[in-house]
Amino acid sequence: MGSFRRAFYLLRRRLGATFLVLLRKTGEKWAIVAYSGLHSFRKQLALLLVSCEKRPGAFWEVFLGEKLFVTGSVFLSSNLMLILGFNGRHSLPSVLLSQADKDFLLELAQNSEELSLLKRFLHAFPVGFFMADEEGGLWFFNAEMLEILGLNEKEVLGKKTGQIFQGVEEIAPFLRKLRWEGKELFLRNISFCDPSGKKKLLNFRFFPVMEGENFVGFGGIVEDVTQRAQLGENVRQIERLSSIGRLVSSIAHEINNPLGVIYGYAQMLRNKLDKSSFDCPTCKSVRRGLENIEKSAEHCGEILRNLIDFSKPNILKRETVDLCSLLEEVLSMGKIYFRGNQHLEFSFEEGIPPLQVDKLRMRQVFLNLTRNAVEAMDKEKGILRVAVRKINLSAEQVPFLDSNFELDKKAFVCISFQDNGRGIPADKLDRIFEPFFTTKPQGTGLGLSICYSIVRAHGGWMEVSSQEGQGSTFSIFLPLEVEE
């Protein structure tokens, strides 16, 4: 298009015109195809159009701003018009367009129409796209590009790539390399933070624009791969968990049998000592030893049961469950864990419909979170707040979507367990749902991992927020079936 602009400028100079405007009519409106020398007078273009349509082929004097011009028009077709303007000091011109000039103008209009179609296509493109001059100044960008940047058109127009991608240190050396080598270049998984503070992961593809051997600018494709990266990491995590599950299942079954023998013999020997009349120091020591063996065997048994639960596939037996009733039942059972002056606060938002869930599995989740919260709190001033509310989330806020859940519904129920306990160190939060990771001295590291897998099997997810010394909040998000 640059060569056409140059040729249009030369045509104006050859005709001796002060300005030249080529317009195309679409429906009832005229749109500029190309112009040269009109920069100061574009506001008066509407006035010129009215006169040119009424007097095609004629020339007349007109004031544009404070200057006098002789203007006129030439219709190249029913929907293509050329407006010419001459300095008023010259005599009335005799404009003669050669056939080559007319052919050029028709070709220019055709190319402009194709460029317009291309721009509309690029604006609707599902990835970010931009064009820049050789200095990096942006002269074209599409809507998706603005969405990725978190900016509006005025904030981007005329800026350089280095300004709009502030903080992306990899951009500058790549653009220098692009100019030197004249080859396509790629940048993958680059961290970017938009003006609102939202962190994104971007892929860049830069390509040079050449005129002969001269570098005249470059284009770029920018793709937001944040969600894709998250999904990829989730898939890898699921694969890791699946492998661990198969391993622990086989180990658990192998250990369970000899452990049962150890526990059984320890219990049998202790019972014999209890029934005997021996009360010597050795007998007391043996009795304490047997009690410790029993307790340790029980603890190992609990670990093995968790391992087996963890390794089992989550095959759900869904039924219609009133969430409020289920939580009241679980919290009533969970009071056996409360100590001292610890107490419970429960709030339930009205209007939440029954859910299709596996009642036994969800009871297991709620009970586990209750027990964890109670154990983390001070026994004299601990408060556990359980709240249930309905929320609507956008697609960007949903880390997982069940294949059966329609995206346009976006309705979820959030069940939160908030305690004022010791909290979780910030460096351990990211690992809190990993299997075998625990912050408890006697923990198995499987309780929260099992809870998470159960919630995921229901098409939901779990989140945690915590501040050390002030408490933690575990939130469960489950999709709601919304009536149309």
CSV table of C-alpha atoms in Angstrom, one decimal:
chain,number,residue,atom,x,y,z
A,1,MET,CA,0.0,0.0,0.0
A,2,GLY,CA,3.0,2.3,0.5
A,3,SER,CA,3.8,2.3,-3.2
A,4,PHE,CA,0.2,3.3,-4.0
A,5,ARG,CA,0.4,6.2,-1.6
A,6,ARG,CA,3.6,7.4,-3.2
A,7,ALA,CA,2.0,7.2,-6.7
A,8,PHE,CA,-1.1,9.1,-5.5
A,9,TYR,CA,1.2,11.9,-4.2
A,10,LEU,CA,3.0,12.0,-7.5
A,11,LEU,CA,-0.3,12.2,-9.4
A,12,ARG,CA,-1.3,15.3,-7.3
A,13,ARG,CA,2.1,16.9,-8.0
A,14,ARG,CA,1.7,16.3,-11.7
A,15,LEU,CA,-1.8,17.7,-11.8
A,16,GLY,CA,-0.5,20.8,-9.9
A,17,ALA,CA,-3.3,20.2,-7.2
A,18,THR,CA,-3.0,21.5,-3.7
A,19,PHE,CA,-5.0,18.5,-2.4
A,20,LEU,CA,-6.4,15.3,-3.9
A,21,VAL,CA,-9.1,13.1,-2.4
A,22,LEU,CA,-10.3,9.7,-3.8
A,23,LEU,CA,-13.7,8.6,-2.3
A,24,ARG,CA,-15.9,5.5,-2.6
A,25,LYS,CA,-19.6,5.5,-2.0
A,26,THR,CA,-21.1,2.6,0.0
A,27,GLY,CA,-24.9,2.9,0.3
A,28,GLU,CA,-25.6,6.6,1.0
A,29,LYS,CA,-22.2,7.4,2.5
A,30,TRP,CA,-18.9,8.4,1.0
A,31,ALA,CA,-15.6,7.1,2.5
A,32,ILE,CA,-12.1,8.2,1.9
A,33,VAL,CA,-10.0,5.7,-0.1
A,34,ALA,CA,-6.8,7.9,-0.3
A,35,TYR,CA,-5.9,11.5,0.1
A,36,SER,CA,-2.9,13.8,-0.3
A,37,GLY,CA,-2.4,17.3,0.9
A,38,LEU,CA,-5.8,17.4,2.8
A,39,HIS,CA,-4.5,17.3,6.4
A,40,SER,CA,-5.7,20.8,7.3
A,41,PHE,CA,-9.0,20.7,5.6
A,42,ARG,CA,-10.6,17.3,6.5
A,43,LYS,CA,-13.2,18.9,8.6
A,44,GLN,CA,-14.6,20.8,5.6
A,45,LEU,CA,-14.8,17.6,3.5
A,46,ALA,CA,-18.5,17.2,4.1
A,47,LEU,CA,-19.1,20.6,2.6
A,48,LEU,CA,-17.1,19.7,-0.5
A,49,LEU,CA,-19.0,16.4,-0.9
A,50,VAL,CA,-22.4,18.1,-1.1
A,51,SER,CA,-21.2,20.6,-3.8
A,52,CYS,CA,-19.3,17.9,-5.8
A,53,GLU,CA,-22.4,15.7,-6.0
A,54,LYS,CA,-24.5,18.5,-7.2
A,55,ARG,CA,-22.0,19.8,-9.8
A,56,PRO,CA,-20.0,16.8,-11.1
A,57,GLY,CA,-17.2,17.8,-13.4
A,58,ALA,CA,-17.5,21.5,-12.6
A,59,PHE,CA,-15.0,23.7,-10.7
A,60,TRP,CA,-15.8,26.6,-8.4
A,61,GLU,CA,-14.2,28.8,-5.8
A,62,VAL,CA,-14.5,27.9,-2.1
A,63,PHE,CA,-13.0,29.1,1.2
A,64,LEU,CA,-11.5,26.3,3.3
A,65,GLY,CA,-10.5,27.9,6.6
A,66,GLU,CA,-9.2,31.3,5.6
A,67,LYS,CA,-7.8,30.2,2.2
A,68,LEU,CA,-9.5,30.4,-1.2
A,69,PHE,CA,-9.4,27.3,-3.4
A,70,VAL,CA,-10.7,26.2,-6.7
A,71,THR,CA,-12.3,22.8,-6.3
A,72,GLY,CA,-14.0,20.3,-8.5
A,73,SER,CA,-14.7,16.6,-8.9
A,74,VAL,CA,-14.3,13.9,-11.5
A,75,PHE,CA,-16.5,10.7,-11.3
A,76,LEU,CA,-14.5,7.7,-12.3
A,77,SER,CA,-17.6,5.4,-11.8
A,78,SER,CA,-21.0,5.7,-10.2
A,79,ASN,CA,-19.5,5.1,-6.8
A,80,LEU,CA,-16.0,6.4,-7.2
A,81,MET,CA,-15.2,10.1,-7.2
A,82,LEU,CA,-12.0,12.2,-7.2
A,83,ILE,CA,-12.0,15.6,-5.6
A,84,LEU,CA,-9.3,18.1,-6.6
A,85,GLY,CA,-8.4,21.4,-5.0
A,86,PHE,CA,-6.1,24.1,-6.4
A,87,ASN,CA,-4.7,27.2,-4.8
A,88,GLY,CA,-7.0,30.2,-5.6
A,89,ARG,CA,-4.2,32.3,-6.9
A,90,HIS,CA,-4.1,30.2,-10.1
A,91,SER,CA,-6.5,30.4,-13.0
A,92,LEU,CA,-9.2,27.9,-13.3
A,93,PRO,CA,-7.5,24.6,-14.1
A,94,SER,CA,-8.2,22.3,-17.0
A,95,VAL,CA,-7.9,18.9,-15.5
A,96,LEU,CA,-7.2,16.1,-17.9
A,97,LEU,CA,-6.9,12.6,-16.5
A,98,SER,CA,-5.2,10.1,-18.8
A,99,GLN,CA,-6.6,6.5,-19.1
A,100,ALA,CA,-3.5,5.3,-17.2
A,101,ASP,CA,-4.4,7.7,-14.4
A,102,LYS,CA,-8.0,6.4,-14.3
A,103,ASP,CA,-6.8,2.8,-14.3
A,104,PHE,CA,-4.4,3.6,-11.5
A,105,LEU,CA,-7.2,5.2,-9.4
A,106,LEU,CA,-9.5,2.3,-10.0
A,107,GLU,CA,-6.8,-0.2,-9.0
A,108,LEU,CA,-6.1,2.0,-5.9
A,109,ALA,CA,-9.8,1.8,-4.9
A,110,GLN,CA,-9.8,-2.0,-5.4
A,111,ASN,CA,-6.7,-2.4,-3.3
A,112,SER,CA,-8.2,-0.2,-0.6
A,113,GLU,CA,-11.4,-2.2,-0.5
A,114,GLU,CA,-9.3,-5.4,-0.2
A,115,LEU,CA,-7.3,-3.8,2.6
A,116,SER,CA,-10.5,-2.7,4.4
A,117,LEU,CA,-11.7,-6.3,4.2
A,118,LEU,CA,-8.4,-7.5,5.5
A,119,LYS,CA,-8.5,-5.1,8.4
A,120,ARG,CA,-12.0,-6.2,9.4
A,121,PHE,CA,-10.8,-9.8,9.3
A,122,LEU,CA,-7.7,-9.0,11.5
A,123,HIS,CA,-9.9,-7.1,13.9
A,124,ALA,CA,-12.0,-10.2,14.4
A,125,PHE,CA,-8.9,-12.5,14.7
A,126,PRO,CA,-8.9,-14.5,17.9
A,127,VAL,CA,-5.3,-13.7,18.7
A,128,GLY,CA,-3.6,-10.3,19.1
A,129,PHE,CA,-2.1,-8.8,15.9
A,130,PHE,CA,-0.2,-5.6,15.3
A,131,MET,CA,1.9,-3.8,12.7
A,132,ALA,CA,4.7,-1.4,13.5
A,133,ASP,CA,7.1,0.8,11.5
A,134,GLU,CA,10.9,0.3,11.5
A,135,GLU,CA,11.2,2.3,14.7
A,136,GLY,CA,8.6,0.2,16.5
A,137,GLY,CA,5.8,2.7,16.3
A,138,LEU,CA,2.4,0.9,16.2
A,139,TRP,CA,0.2,1.9,13.3
A,140,PHE,CA,-2.3,-1.1,13.4
A,141,PHE,CA,-3.6,-3.4,16.1
A,142,ASN,CA,-6.7,-5.5,16.5
A,143,ALA,CA,-9.3,-5.7,19.3
A,144,GLU,CA,-7.8,-8.9,20.8
A,145,MET,CA,-4.4,-7.1,21.1
A,146,LEU,CA,-6.1,-4.4,23.2
A,147,GLU,CA,-7.8,-7.1,25.3
A,148,ILE,CA,-4.4,-8.8,26.0
A,149,LEU,CA,-2.8,-5.4,26.8
A,150,GLY,CA,-5.6,-4.3,29.1
A,151,LEU,CA,-5.6,-0.9,27.3
A,152,ASN,CA,-7.9,1.1,25.0
A,153,GLU,CA,-7.2,2.4,21.5
A,154,LYS,CA,-6.1,5.9,22.6
A,155,GLU,CA,-3.6,4.5,25.0
A,156,VAL,CA,-1.9,2.4,22.3
A,157,LEU,CA,-2.1,4.5,19.1
A,158,GLY,CA,1.3,6.0,18.3
A,159,LYS,CA,3.1,4.2,21.1
A,160,LYS,CA,6.1,2.0,20.5
A,161,THR,CA,6.2,-1.7,21.3
A,162,GLY,CA,8.8,-1.1,24.1
A,163,GLN,CA,6.3,1.3,25.8
A,164,ILE,CA,3.3,-1.0,25.7
A,165,PHE,CA,5.2,-4.1,26.7
A,166,GLN,CA,7.0,-2.5,29.6
A,167,GLY,CA,8.7,-5.0,31.9
A,168,VAL,CA,9.1,-7.6,29.1
A,169,GLU,CA,12.9,-7.4,28.9
A,170,GLU,CA,13.1,-10.1,26.1
A,171,ILE,CA,11.3,-7.9,23.6
A,172,ALA,CA,14.1,-5.3,22.8
A,173,PRO,CA,16.9,-7.7,21.9
A,174,PHE,CA,14.5,-9.8,19.8
A,175,LEU,CA,13.5,-6.8,17.8
A,176,ARG,CA,17.1,-5.8,17.2
A,177,LYS,CA,17.7,-9.4,16.1
A,178,LEU,CA,14.7,-9.2,13.8
A,179,ARG,CA,16.1,-6.1,12.1
A,180,TRP,CA,19.5,-7.7,11.6
A,181,GLU,CA,18.5,-11.2,10.4
A,182,GLY,CA,15.2,-10.4,8.7
A,183,LYS,CA,13.7,-13.7,9.8
A,184,GLU,CA,10.7,-14.7,11.9
A,185,LEU,CA,11.4,-15.0,15.6
A,186,PHE,CA,9.4,-16.6,18.4
A,187,LEU,CA,9.1,-15.9,22.1
A,188,ARG,CA,7.3,-18.4,24.3
A,189,ASN,CA,5.8,-18.3,27.8
A,190,ILE,CA,6.7,-14.7,28.5
A,191,SER,CA,5.4,-13.3,31.7
A,192,PHE,CA,3.4,-10.0,31.3
A,193,CYS,CA,1.5,-7.9,33.8
A,194,ASP,CA,-1.2,-5.6,32.4
A,195,PRO,CA,-2.0,-2.1,34.0
A,196,SER,CA,-4.7,-3.7,36.3
A,197,GLY,CA,-2.0,-6.0,37.8
A,198,LYS,CA,-3.4,-9.1,36.1
A,199,LYS,CA,-0.5,-11.6,35.3
A,200,LYS,CA,-0.5,-13.3,31.9
A,201,LEU,CA,1.6,-15.7,30.0
A,202,LEU,CA,2.1,-14.7,26.4
A,203,ASN,CA,3.6,-16.2,23.2
A,204,PHE,CA,5.0,-13.8,20.6
A,205,ARG,CA,5.7,-14.3,16.9
A,206,PHE,CA,7.5,-11.4,15.1
A,207,PHE,CA,8.0,-11.2,11.4
A,208,PRO,CA,9.8,-8.6,9.3
A,209,VAL,CA,8.2,-6.4,6.6
A,210,MET,CA,10.7,-5.9,3.7
A,211,GLU,CA,10.7,-3.8,0.6
A,212,GLY,CA,13.4,-5.4,-1.5
A,213,GLU,CA,16.3,-5.8,0.9
A,214,ASN,CA,15.2,-2.9,3.1
A,215,PHE,CA,13.6,-3.4,6.5
A,216,VAL,CA,10.6,-1.1,6.7
A,217,GLY,CA,8.7,-2.5,9.7
A,218,PHE,CA,7.5,-5.6,11.4
A,219,GLY,CA,4.3,-7.4,12.4
A,220,GLY,CA,3.6,-9.4,15.5
A,221,ILE,CA,1.1,-12.1,16.7
A,222,VAL,CA,0.5,-12.2,20.4
A,223,GLU,CA,-1.3,-15.0,22.1
A,224,ASP,CA,-2.5,-15.2,25.7
A,225,VAL,CA,-1.7,-18.8,26.7
A,226,THR,CA,-2.3,-18.4,30.5
A,227,GLN,CA,-5.3,-20.8,30.6
A,228,ARG,CA,-3.6,-23.3,28.3
A,229,ALA,CA,-0.5,-23.3,30.5
A,230,GLN,CA,-2.7,-23.8,33.6
A,231,LEU,CA,-4.6,-26.7,32.0
A,232,GLY,CA,-1.3,-28.3,30.8
A,233,GLU,CA,0.0,-28.1,34.4
A,234,ASN,CA,-3.3,-29.6,35.7
A,235,VAL,CA,-3.0,-32.5,33.2
A,236,ARG,CA,0.6,-33.2,34.3
A,237,GLN,CA,-0.5,-33.0,37.9
A,238,ILE,CA,-3.4,-35.5,37.3
A,239,GLU,CA,-0.9,-37.8,35.5
A,240,ARG,CA,1.5,-37.6,38.4
A,241,LEU,CA,-1.3,-38.3,40.9
A,242,SER,CA,-2.5,-41.2,38.9
A,243,SER,CA,1.0,-42.8,38.8
A,244,ILE,CA,1.4,-42.2,42.6
A,245,GLY,CA,-2.1,-43.7,43.2
A,246,ARG,CA,-1.2,-47.0,41.4
A,247,LEU,CA,2.0,-47.2,43.3
A,248,VAL,CA,0.6,-46.6,46.8
A,249,SER,CA,-2.3,-48.9,46.2
A,250,SER,CA,0.0,-51.9,45.6
A,251,ILE,CA,2.3,-50.9,48.5
A,252,ALA,CA,-0.6,-50.4,50.9
A,253,HIS,CA,-2.0,-53.8,50.2
A,254,GLU,CA,1.4,-55.5,50.7
A,255,ILE,CA,1.9,-53.7,54.0
A,256,ASN,CA,-1.6,-54.1,55.4
A,257,ASN,CA,-1.4,-57.9,56.0
A,258,PRO,CA,1.8,-58.0,58.1
A,259,LEU,CA,0.7,-54.8,59.9
A,260,GLY,CA,-2.5,-56.6,60.9
A,261,VAL,CA,-0.4,-59.5,62.3
A,262,ILE,CA,1.7,-57.0,64.3
A,263,TYR,CA,-1.4,-55.2,65.7
A,264,GLY,CA,-3.1,-58.5,66.5
A,265,TYR,CA,-0.2,-60.1,68.4
A,266,ALA,CA,0.5,-56.8,70.3
A,267,GLN,CA,-3.2,-56.7,71.4
A,268,MET,CA,-3.2,-60.4,72.4
A,269,LEU,CA,0.0,-60.1,74.5
A,270,ARG,CA,-1.2,-56.9,76.2
A,271,ASN,CA,-4.5,-58.6,77.1
A,272,LYS,CA,-2.6,-61.6,78.6
A,273,LEU,CA,-0.5,-59.2,80.7
A,274,ASP,CA,-3.7,-57.3,81.9
A,275,LYS,CA,-5.2,-60.6,83.0
A,276,SER,CA,-2.1,-61.8,84.8
A,277,SER,CA,-1.1,-60.9,88.4
A,278,PHE,CA,2.4,-59.9,87.4
A,279,ASP,CA,3.1,-56.3,88.4
A,280,CYS,CA,6.9,-56.1,88.2
A,281,PRO,CA,8.7,-53.2,86.6
A,282,THR,CA,9.5,-55.3,83.6
A,283,CYS,CA,5.9,-56.2,83.1
A,284,LYS,CA,4.9,-52.5,83.3
A,285,SER,CA,7.6,-51.6,80.8
A,286,VAL,CA,6.4,-54.4,78.4
A,287,ARG,CA,2.8,-53.3,78.8
A,288,ARG,CA,3.7,-49.7,77.9
A,289,GLY,CA,5.7,-51.0,74.9
A,290,LEU,CA,2.8,-53.0,73.7
A,291,GLU,CA,0.5,-50.0,74.0
A,292,ASN,CA,2.9,-48.0,71.9
A,293,ILE,CA,3.0,-50.7,69.3
A,294,GLU,CA,-0.8,-50.8,69.1
A,295,LYS,CA,-1.0,-47.0,68.8
A,296,SER,CA,1.7,-47.0,66.1
A,297,ALA,CA,0.0,-49.8,64.3
A,298,GLU,CA,-3.4,-48.0,64.4
A,299,HIS,CA,-1.7,-44.9,63.0
A,300,CYS,CA,-0.1,-46.9,60.2
A,301,GLY,CA,-3.5,-48.5,59.5
A,302,GLU,CA,-5.0,-45.0,59.2
A,303,ILE,CA,-2.3,-44.0,56.7
A,304,LEU,CA,-2.9,-47.2,54.7
A,305,ARG,CA,-6.7,-46.6,54.6
A,306,ASN,CA,-6.0,-43.1,53.4
A,307,LEU,CA,-3.6,-44.4,50.8
A,308,ILE,CA,-6.1,-46.9,49.5
A,309,ASP,CA,-8.8,-44.2,49.4
A,310,PHE,CA,-6.4,-41.9,47.6
A,311,SER,CA,-5.6,-44.6,45.0
A,312,LYS,CA,-9.3,-45.5,44.2
A,313,PRO,CA,-10.9,-43.9,41.2
A,314,ASN,CA,-13.6,-41.4,42.2
A,315,ILE,CA,-16.7,-43.2,41.0
A,316,LEU,CA,-19.5,-41.0,42.3
A,317,LYS,CA,-23.0,-42.1,43.3
A,318,ARG,CA,-24.8,-38.9,42.8
A,319,GLU,CA,-28.1,-38.1,44.4
A,320,THR,CA,-30.2,-35.0,45.1
A,321,VAL,CA,-28.9,-33.5,48.3
A,322,ASP,CA,-30.0,-30.5,50.3
A,323,LEU,CA,-26.7,-28.8,51.0
A,324,CYS,CA,-27.8,-27.0,54.2
A,325,SER,CA,-29.1,-30.2,55.8
A,326,LEU,CA,-25.9,-32.1,54.9
A,327,LEU,CA,-23.7,-29.4,56.4
A,328,GLU,CA,-25.8,-29.2,59.6
A,329,GLU,CA,-25.5,-33.0,59.9
A,330,VAL,CA,-21.7,-32.9,59.3
A,331,LEU,CA,-21.1,-30.0,61.6
A,332,SER,CA,-23.1,-31.7,64.4
A,333,MET,CA,-20.9,-34.7,64.0
A,334,GLY,CA,-17.8,-32.5,63.9
A,335,LYS,CA,-18.4,-31.0,67.3
A,336,ILE,CA,-16.7,-34.1,68.8
A,337,TYR,CA,-13.5,-32.5,67.6
A,338,PHE,CA,-14.1,-29.2,69.4
A,339,ARG,CA,-12.1,-28.5,72.6
A,340,GLY,CA,-12.4,-25.9,75.4
A,341,ASN,CA,-14.2,-22.8,74.3
A,342,GLN,CA,-14.0,-23.3,70.6
A,343,HIS,CA,-17.3,-22.6,68.8
A,344,LEU,CA,-18.9,-22.7,65.4
A,345,GLU,CA,-20.7,-20.1,63.3
A,346,PHE,CA,-22.8,-21.2,60.3
A,347,SER,CA,-24.5,-19.1,57.6
A,348,PHE,CA,-26.4,-20.3,54.6
A,349,GLU,CA,-27.7,-18.1,51.8
A,350,GLU,CA,-31.3,-18.7,50.9
A,351,GLY,CA,-32.4,-19.8,47.5
A,352,ILE,CA,-29.6,-22.3,46.8
A,353,PRO,CA,-31.2,-25.3,45.0
A,354,PRO,CA,-30.4,-29.0,45.9
A,355,LEU,CA,-27.2,-30.4,44.4
A,356,GLN,CA,-26.5,-33.6,42.5
A,357,VAL,CA,-23.6,-34.9,44.6
A,358,ASP,CA,-22.2,-38.1,46.2
A,359,LYS,CA,-23.5,-37.6,49.7
A,360,LEU,CA,-20.9,-39.9,51.4
A,361,ARG,CA,-18.0,-38.4,49.6
A,362,MET,CA,-19.0,-34.8,50.3
A,363,ARG,CA,-19.6,-35.6,53.9
A,364,GLN,CA,-16.0,-36.9,54.0
A,365,VAL,CA,-14.8,-33.6,52.6
A,366,PHE,CA,-16.7,-31.4,55.0
A,367,LEU,CA,-15.8,-33.5,58.0
A,368,ASN,CA,-12.1,-33.4,57.1
A,369,LEU,CA,-12.1,-29.6,56.7
A,370,THR,CA,-13.9,-29.2,60.0
A,371,ARG,CA,-11.4,-31.4,61.8
A,372,ASN,CA,-8.4,-29.6,60.2
A,373,ALA,CA,-9.8,-26.2,61.2
A,374,VAL,CA,-10.4,-27.3,64.8
A,375,GLU,CA,-7.0,-28.8,65.2
A,376,ALA,CA,-5.4,-25.5,63.9
A,377,MET,CA,-7.3,-23.2,66.3
A,378,ASP,CA,-6.6,-22.2,69.9
A,379,LYS,CA,-8.8,-24.3,72.2
A,380,GLU,CA,-9.8,-21.2,74.3
A,381,LYS,CA,-10.7,-18.7,71.5
A,382,GLY,CA,-11.0,-20.7,68.3
A,383,ILE,CA,-13.9,-19.8,66.0
A,384,LEU,CA,-14.8,-21.8,62.9
A,385,ARG,CA,-17.1,-19.9,60.4
A,386,VAL,CA,-18.8,-22.0,57.7
A,387,ALA,CA,-20.6,-20.0,55.0
A,388,VAL,CA,-22.5,-21.1,51.9
A,389,ARG,CA,-23.4,-18.6,49.2
A,390,LYS,CA,-24.2,-18.6,45.5
A,391,ILE,CA,-21.8,-16.8,43.1
A,392,ASN,CA,-21.5,-16.1,39.4
A,393,LEU,CA,-18.1,-16.3,37.8
A,394,SER,CA,-16.7,-15.3,34.4
A,395,ALA,CA,-15.0,-17.9,32.2
A,396,GLU,CA,-11.6,-16.4,33.1
A,397,GLN,CA,-12.3,-16.9,36.9
A,398,VAL,CA,-13.1,-20.6,36.5
A,399,PRO,CA,-9.9,-22.7,36.5
A,400,PHE,CA,-11.7,-25.9,35.5
A,401,LEU,CA,-15.0,-26.5,33.7
A,402,ASP,CA,-16.7,-29.9,33.7
A,403,SER,CA,-17.5,-31.0,30.2
A,404,ASN,CA,-21.2,-31.3,31.2
A,405,PHE,CA,-21.4,-27.8,32.6
A,406,GLU,CA,-22.5,-25.1,30.2
A,407,LEU,CA,-20.2,-22.1,30.1
A,408,ASP,CA,-23.0,-19.6,29.8
A,409,LYS,CA,-24.5,-20.6,33.2
A,410,LYS,CA,-21.4,-19.7,35.3
A,411,ALA,CA,-23.3,-20.2,38.5
A,412,PHE,CA,-21.6,-21.9,41.4
A,413,VAL,CA,-22.1,-22.5,45.1
A,414,CYS,CA,-19.2,-21.6,47.4
A,415,ILE,CA,-18.8,-23.4,50.7
A,416,SER,CA,-16.1,-21.8,52.9
A,417,PHE,CA,-14.4,-23.0,56.1
A,418,GLN,CA,-12.7,-20.1,57.8
A,419,ASP,CA,-10.8,-20.5,61.0
A,420,ASN,CA,-8.7,-18.1,63.2
A,421,GLY,CA,-6.0,-20.6,63.8
A,422,ARG,CA,-2.2,-20.6,63.3
A,423,GLY,CA,-2.5,-20.2,59.5
A,424,ILE,CA,-0.2,-21.7,56.8
A,425,PRO,CA,3.2,-20.3,55.8
A,426,ALA,CA,3.1,-18.5,52.5
A,427,ASP,CA,5.9,-20.8,51.0
A,428,LYS,CA,3.7,-23.9,51.7
A,429,LEU,CA,0.4,-22.7,50.3
A,430,ASP,CA,1.1,-23.8,46.7
A,431,ARG,CA,1.7,-27.4,47.9
A,432,ILE,CA,-1.1,-27.7,50.4
A,433,PHE,CA,-3.2,-30.0,48.1
A,434,GLU,CA,-0.2,-32.2,47.1
A,435,PRO,CA,-0.3,-35.8,48.2
A,436,PHE,CA,2.0,-36.6,51.2
A,437,PHE,CA,2.6,-32.9,51.9
A,438,THR,CA,1.5,-32.0,55.5
A,439,THR,CA,2.1,-29.2,58.0
A,440,LYS,CA,1.1,-31.5,60.9
A,441,PRO,CA,3.7,-33.4,62.9
A,442,GLN,CA,1.6,-36.6,62.7
A,443,GLY,CA,-0.2,-35.9,59.5
A,444,THR,CA,-0.3,-38.3,56.5
A,445,GLY,CA,-0.5,-35.5,53.9
A,446,LEU,CA,-3.4,-37.2,52.1
A,447,GLY,CA,-6.5,-35.7,53.7
A,448,LEU,CA,-6.6,-32.5,51.7
A,449,SER,CA,-5.4,-34.3,48.5
A,450,ILE,CA,-8.3,-36.8,48.8
A,451,CYS,CA,-10.8,-33.9,49.4
A,452,TYR,CA,-9.5,-32.1,46.4
A,453,SER,CA,-9.9,-35.1,44.1
A,454,ILE,CA,-13.5,-35.6,45.4
A,455,VAL,CA,-14.4,-32.0,44.7
A,456,ARG,CA,-12.8,-32.2,41.2
A,457,ALA,CA,-14.8,-35.4,40.4
A,458,HIS,CA,-17.9,-33.3,41.1
A,459,GLY,CA,-16.8,-30.7,38.4
A,460,GLY,CA,-15.6,-28.2,41.0
A,461,TRP,CA,-12.4,-27.1,42.6
A,462,MET,CA,-10.9,-25.9,45.9
A,463,GLU,CA,-9.0,-22.8,46.9
A,464,VAL,CA,-7.1,-21.7,50.0
A,465,SER,CA,-6.1,-18.4,51.4
A,466,SER,CA,-4.1,-18.0,54.6
A,467,GLN,CA,-2.1,-15.6,56.7
A,468,GLU,CA,0.3,-17.0,59.2
A,469,GLY,CA,-0.9,-16.3,62.8
A,470,GLN,CA,-4.4,-15.2,61.7
A,471,GLY,CA,-6.0,-18.2,60.2
A,472,SER,CA,-7.0,-20.0,56.9
A,473,THR,CA,-10.0,-20.2,54.6
A,474,PHE,CA,-10.7,-23.3,52.5
A,475,SER,CA,-13.3,-22.7,49.8
A,476,ILE,CA,-15.1,-25.3,47.8
A,477,PHE,CA,-16.7,-24.4,44.5
A,478,LEU,CA,-19.4,-26.6,43.0
A,479,PRO,CA,-21.3,-26.0,39.8
A,480,LEU,CA,-25.0,-25.3,40.2
A,481,GLU,CA,-27.7,-26.7,37.9
A,482,VAL,CA,-29.5,-23.5,37.0
A,483,GLU,CA,-33.1,-23.7,35.7
A,484,GLU,CA,-33.7,-22.0,32.4
